[in-house]
Amino acid sequence: MKLIALAAILALAAGCAQEKTRYGDAKGVETLTNQYGSTDLQMMAESMARSMSQAPVIASNNLPVVTVQEVRNKTSEYIDTRAITDSIRAELQKGGRVRFAVDAAGMNQQTEELKRQQSDLYAKDSAAEMGRMVGAQYRLEGNIISIVKQVKDTKDVYYKLNLQLWNIRNGLLEWSDEKEIRKTTTRG
Amino acid sequence: MNRKLKIVAAAAGLLLATGCATKKGFEVPGFAFGCPVGDTKVGSMEDLVRAKTVVEGRRSTVQATEMRCSKSGDLIRIDANLNNDSRSVKRVAYKFRWIDREGMRAADEEPWKPLMLYDNSNLLVNTVSPNNKAVDFRLILRSEE
């Protein structure tokens, strides 16, 4: 009798602890916490890419060459700002209006590959030549800041992403825009 | 003198006729308030909003009331006015769906963008098409309450 009761309790406990995994909508509104999340990343990237595609230097359809520099994270939390610029780059690239030159982060891999192709392993006529890389005309950089306020059961977070497109040759600011997001969490 | 009068009268008649034929917002065939409508019968702003707005999931009292489009190079710029005529704050999410010449999706599905509308208020959402393949669009709304 005791054994049956024990087995029943164990089965119940196992039942309670059962996990369920489901696929969700990657583009859905995510409000699990008020920390920087996927919806913020997607909204910022889309808003900035659409705005930038209307900048005169991009809209002129001259296929300008842009390099992506750092988006400085000035918030109080960890944000992979590379994910923001990667998404912006992907959207602009799909729009077919901008070409991207290899950036500082990818330079090592680029030069390593170039050097590798210069080795005796490759046929000279198909190997990429040295000195053929295209320099960027514009550089994209920016900042993301946050202001966090908390009183008792309410926490308010404000994010602002500012991006700028600078002309490398003359140092002129060709385009700049901001995207703001406010999230408030209340308990109870 | 009589002939001159006839010419002036004819010119005035023509001017009047052209004036009546071009209702504001419907100057270009296949477009209404700058927005592409194709063969859809659109005779007013209400018709345009009805043709271009889709409600998915939970319905909300928030509604699109106005929509205007313009060309920005080879891209479509859209301004859509959302109205909350209730006495409480409402939360909705929206996205645009882009359609190409063949009626297929011109771009990946956009993320849902959450919005908060104060009671008895309007909010203007604007966007631009992601590429020049997009020639038509739908504004998708869903309640986030």
Coordinates of N, CA, C and O in Angstrom, one line a residue, chain B residues 51-130:
Chain B
A51 N -9.6 48.6 -48.1 CA -8.9 47.7 -49.0 C -7.5 47.4 -48.6 O -6.9 46.4 -48.9
K52 N -6.9 48.3 -47.8 CA -5.5 48.1 -47.5 C -5.2 47.6 -46.1 O -4.1 47.3 -45.7
T53 N -6.3 47.5 -45.2 CA -6.1 47.1 -43.8 C -6.6 45.7 -43.6 O -7.7 45.4 -44.1
V54 N -5.8 44.9 -42.9 CA -6.2 43.6 -42.6 C -6.1 43.4 -41.0 O -5.1 43.8 -40.5
V55 N -7.1 42.9 -40.4 CA -7.1 42.7 -39.0 C -6.8 41.2 -38.8 O -7.5 40.3 -39.3
E56 N -5.7 40.9 -38.1 CA -5.4 39.5 -37.8 C -5.4 39.2 -36.3 O -5.2 40.1 -35.5
G57 N -5.8 38.0 -35.9 CA -5.8 37.7 -34.5 C -6.9 38.4 -33.8 O -8.0 38.6 -34.3
R58 N -6.6 38.9 -32.6 CA -7.6 39.6 -31.7 C -7.9 40.9 -32.4 O -7.0 41.6 -32.8
R59 N -9.2 41.2 -32.4 CA -9.7 42.5 -32.9 C -9.5 43.6 -31.9 O -9.6 43.3 -30.7
S60 N -9.3 44.8 -32.4 CA -9.1 45.9 -31.5 C -10.1 47.0 -31.9 O -10.5 47.0 -33.1
T61 N -10.4 47.9 -31.0 CA -11.2 49.0 -31.4 C -10.4 50.1 -32.1 O -10.9 51.0 -32.7
V62 N -9.1 49.9 -32.1 CA -8.2 50.8 -32.8 C -8.3 50.5 -34.3 O -8.2 49.4 -34.7
Q63 N -8.5 51.6 -35.1 CA -8.7 51.4 -36.5 C -7.9 52.4 -37.3 O -7.6 53.5 -36.8
A64 N -7.5 51.9 -38.5 CA -6.9 52.9 -39.4 C -8.0 53.8 -40.0 O -9.1 53.3 -40.3
T65 N -7.8 55.1 -40.0 CA -8.8 56.0 -40.5 C -8.3 56.7 -41.8 O -9.2 57.2 -42.5
E66 N -7.0 56.8 -42.0 CA -6.5 57.6 -43.1 C -5.3 56.9 -43.6 O -4.5 56.4 -42.8
M67 N -5.0 57.0 -44.9 CA -3.8 56.5 -45.5 C -3.4 57.3 -46.7 O -4.2 57.6 -47.5
R68 N -2.2 57.6 -46.7 CA -1.7 58.4 -47.9 C -0.3 57.8 -48.3 O 0.5 57.4 -47.4
C69 N -0.1 57.8 -49.6 CA 1.2 57.3 -50.1 C 1.9 58.3 -51.0 O 1.2 59.1 -51.6
S70 N 3.1 58.1 -51.1 CA 3.9 58.9 -52.1 C 5.1 58.2 -52.5 O 5.5 57.2 -51.9
K71 N 5.7 58.6 -53.6 CA 6.9 57.9 -54.1 C 8.1 58.6 -53.6 O 8.2 59.8 -53.5
S72 N 9.1 57.8 -53.1 CA 10.4 58.3 -52.7 C 11.4 57.6 -53.5 O 11.8 56.5 -53.2
G73 N 11.7 58.1 -54.7 CA 12.5 57.4 -55.7 C 11.7 56.3 -56.2 O 10.6 56.5 -56.7
D74 N 12.2 55.1 -56.1 CA 11.4 53.9 -56.6 C 10.8 53.2 -55.4 O 10.4 52.0 -55.5
L75 N 10.7 53.8 -54.2 CA 10.1 53.2 -53.0 C 8.8 53.9 -52.7 O 8.5 55.0 -53.1
I76 N 7.9 53.1 -52.0 CA 6.6 53.7 -51.6 C 6.7 54.2 -50.2 O 7.1 53.4 -49.3
R77 N 6.3 55.4 -50.0 CA 6.3 55.9 -48.6 C 4.8 55.9 -48.2 O 3.9 56.3 -48.9
I78 N 4.5 55.5 -46.9 CA 3.2 55.4 -46.5 C 3.0 56.1 -45.1 O 3.8 55.9 -44.2
D79 N 1.9 56.9 -45.0 CA 1.5 57.4 -43.7 C 0.1 56.8 -43.4 O -0.8 57.0 -44.3
A80 N 0.0 56.2 -42.3 CA -1.3 55.7 -41.9 C -1.7 56.2 -40.6 O -0.9 56.1 -39.6
N81 N -2.9 56.7 -40.5 CA -3.4 57.2 -39.2 C -4.2 56.2 -38.5 O -5.1 55.6 -39.0
L82 N -3.8 55.9 -37.2 CA -4.6 55.0 -36.4 C -5.3 55.8 -35.4 O -4.8 56.7 -34.8
N83 N -6.6 55.4 -35.1 CA -7.4 56.1 -34.2 C -7.9 55.2 -33.1 O -8.4 54.1 -33.4
N84 N -7.8 55.7 -31.9 CA -8.4 55.0 -30.7 C -9.5 55.9 -30.2 O -9.3 56.9 -29.6
D85 N -10.8 55.6 -30.5 CA -11.9 56.5 -30.1 C -12.5 55.9 -28.8 O -13.6 56.4 -28.4
S86 N -11.8 55.0 -28.1 CA -12.4 54.5 -26.8 C -11.8 55.4 -25.7 O -10.9 56.2 -25.9
R87 N -12.4 55.2 -24.5 CA -12.0 56.0 -23.4 C -10.9 55.4 -22.6 O -10.6 55.8 -21.4
S88 N -10.3 54.4 -23.1 CA -9.1 53.8 -22.4 C -7.9 53.7 -23.3 O -8.1 53.7 -24.6
V89 N -6.8 53.5 -22.7 CA -5.5 53.4 -23.5 C -5.6 52.0 -24.2 O -6.0 51.0 -23.6
K90 N -5.2 51.9 -25.4 CA -5.2 50.7 -26.1 C -3.9 50.3 -26.6 O -3.1 51.2 -27.0
R91 N -3.6 49.0 -26.7 CA -2.3 48.5 -27.2 C -2.6 47.6 -28.4 O -3.4 46.7 -28.3
V92 N -1.9 48.0 -29.5 CA -2.0 47.2 -30.7 C -0.6 46.9 -31.2 O 0.4 47.5 -30.8
A93 N -0.5 46.0 -32.2 CA 0.7 45.7 -32.9 C 0.4 45.8 -34.4 O -0.7 45.5 -34.8
Y94 N 1.3 46.3 -35.2 CA 1.1 46.4 -36.6 C 2.3 46.0 -37.4 O 3.4 45.9 -36.8
K95 N 2.1 45.7 -38.6 CA 3.2 45.5 -39.5 C 2.7 45.7 -40.9 O 1.4 45.7 -41.2
F96 N 3.5 45.9 -41.9 CA 3.2 46.0 -43.3 C 3.6 44.8 -44.0 O 4.6 44.2 -43.7
R97 N 2.7 44.4 -45.0 CA 3.0 43.3 -45.8 C 3.2 43.8 -47.2 O 2.4 44.5 -47.7
W98 N 4.3 43.4 -47.8 CA 4.7 44.0 -49.1 C 4.5 43.0 -50.2 O 4.8 41.8 -50.1
I99 N 3.8 43.5 -51.3 CA 3.4 42.6 -52.4 C 4.1 43.1 -53.7 O 4.1 44.3 -54.0
D100 N 4.6 42.1 -54.5 CA 5.2 42.5 -55.8 C 4.2 42.5 -56.9 O 3.0 42.2 -56.7
R101 N 4.7 42.7 -58.1 CA 3.8 42.8 -59.3 C 3.0 41.5 -59.6 O 1.9 41.6 -60.1
E102 N 3.6 40.4 -59.2 CA 2.9 39.1 -59.4 C 2.0 38.7 -58.3 O 1.4 37.7 -58.3
G103 N 1.9 39.6 -57.3 CA 1.0 39.3 -56.1 C 1.7 38.5 -55.1 O 1.0 38.0 -54.1
M104 N 3.0 38.2 -55.2 CA 3.8 37.5 -54.3 C 4.3 38.4 -53.2 O 4.4 39.6 -53.4
R105 N 4.9 37.8 -52.2 CA 5.5 38.6 -51.1 C 6.8 39.3 -51.7 O 7.6 38.6 -52.3
A106 N 6.9 40.6 -51.5 CA 8.1 41.2 -52.1 C 9.2 41.3 -51.1 O 10.4 41.6 -51.5
A107 N 8.9 40.9 -49.9 CA 10.0 41.0 -48.8 C 9.6 40.0 -47.7 O 8.4 39.6 -47.6
D108 N 10.5 39.7 -46.8 CA 10.3 38.9 -45.7 C 9.2 39.5 -44.8 O 9.0 40.7 -44.8
E109 N 8.5 38.7 -44.1 CA 7.5 39.2 -43.2 C 8.1 40.2 -42.1 O 9.2 39.9 -41.6
E110 N 7.5 41.3 -41.9 CA 8.1 42.3 -41.0 C 7.8 41.8 -39.5 O 6.8 41.1 -39.3
P111 N 8.6 42.3 -38.6 CA 8.2 42.0 -37.2 C 7.0 42.8 -36.8 O 6.8 43.9 -37.3
W112 N 6.3 42.3 -35.8 CA 5.1 43.0 -35.3 C 5.7 44.2 -34.5 O 6.7 44.0 -33.7
K113 N 5.1 45.3 -34.6 CA 5.6 46.5 -33.9 C 4.5 47.0 -32.9 O 3.4 47.4 -33.3
P114 N 4.8 46.9 -31.6 CA 3.8 47.2 -30.6 C 3.6 48.7 -30.5 O 4.6 49.5 -30.7
L115 N 2.4 49.1 -30.3 CA 2.1 50.6 -30.1 C 1.1 50.8 -29.0 O 0.3 49.9 -28.7
M116 N 1.3 52.0 -28.4 CA 0.3 52.3 -27.3 C -0.4 53.6 -27.8 O 0.2 54.5 -28.2
L117 N -1.8 53.6 -27.8 CA -2.5 54.7 -28.1 C -3.3 55.2 -26.9 O -4.0 54.5 -26.3
Y118 N -3.1 56.5 -26.6 CA -3.9 57.1 -25.5 C -5.3 57.1 -25.9 O -5.7 57.0 -27.0
D119 N -6.2 57.3 -24.9 CA -7.6 57.3 -25.1 C -8.0 58.5 -26.0 O -7.4 59.6 -25.9
N120 N -9.0 58.3 -26.8 CA -9.4 59.3 -27.8 C -8.3 60.0 -28.5 O -8.1 61.3 -28.4
S121 N -7.4 59.2 -29.1 CA -6.3 59.9 -29.8 C -5.9 59.2 -31.1 O -6.5 58.2 -31.4
N122 N -5.1 59.9 -31.8 CA -4.6 59.4 -33.1 C -3.1 59.2 -33.1 O -2.4 59.9 -32.3
L123 N -2.6 58.3 -33.9 CA -1.2 58.1 -34.0 C -0.9 57.8 -35.4 O -1.6 57.0 -36.1
L124 N 0.1 58.5 -35.9 CA 0.5 58.3 -37.3 C 1.7 57.3 -37.4 O 2.7 57.6 -36.8
V125 N 1.5 56.3 -38.1 CA 2.6 55.3 -38.3 C 3.1 55.5 -39.8 O 2.2 55.7 -40.7
N126 N 4.4 55.5 -40.0 CA 4.8 55.7 -41.3 C 5.9 54.7 -41.6 O 6.6 54.2 -40.7
T127 N 6.1 54.4 -42.9 CA 7.1 53.5 -43.3 C 7.5 53.7 -44.7 O 6.8 54.6 -45.4
V128 N 8.4 53.0 -45.2 CA 8.8 53.0 -46.6 C 9.0 51.6 -47.1 O 9.4 50.7 -46.2
S129 N 8.7 51.3 -48.3 CA 8.9 49.9 -48.8 C 10.3 49.4 -48.7 O 11.2 50.2 -48.8
P130 N 10.5 48.1 -48.4 CA 11.9 47.7 -48.2 C 12.8 47.6 -49.5 O 14.0 47.6 -49.5

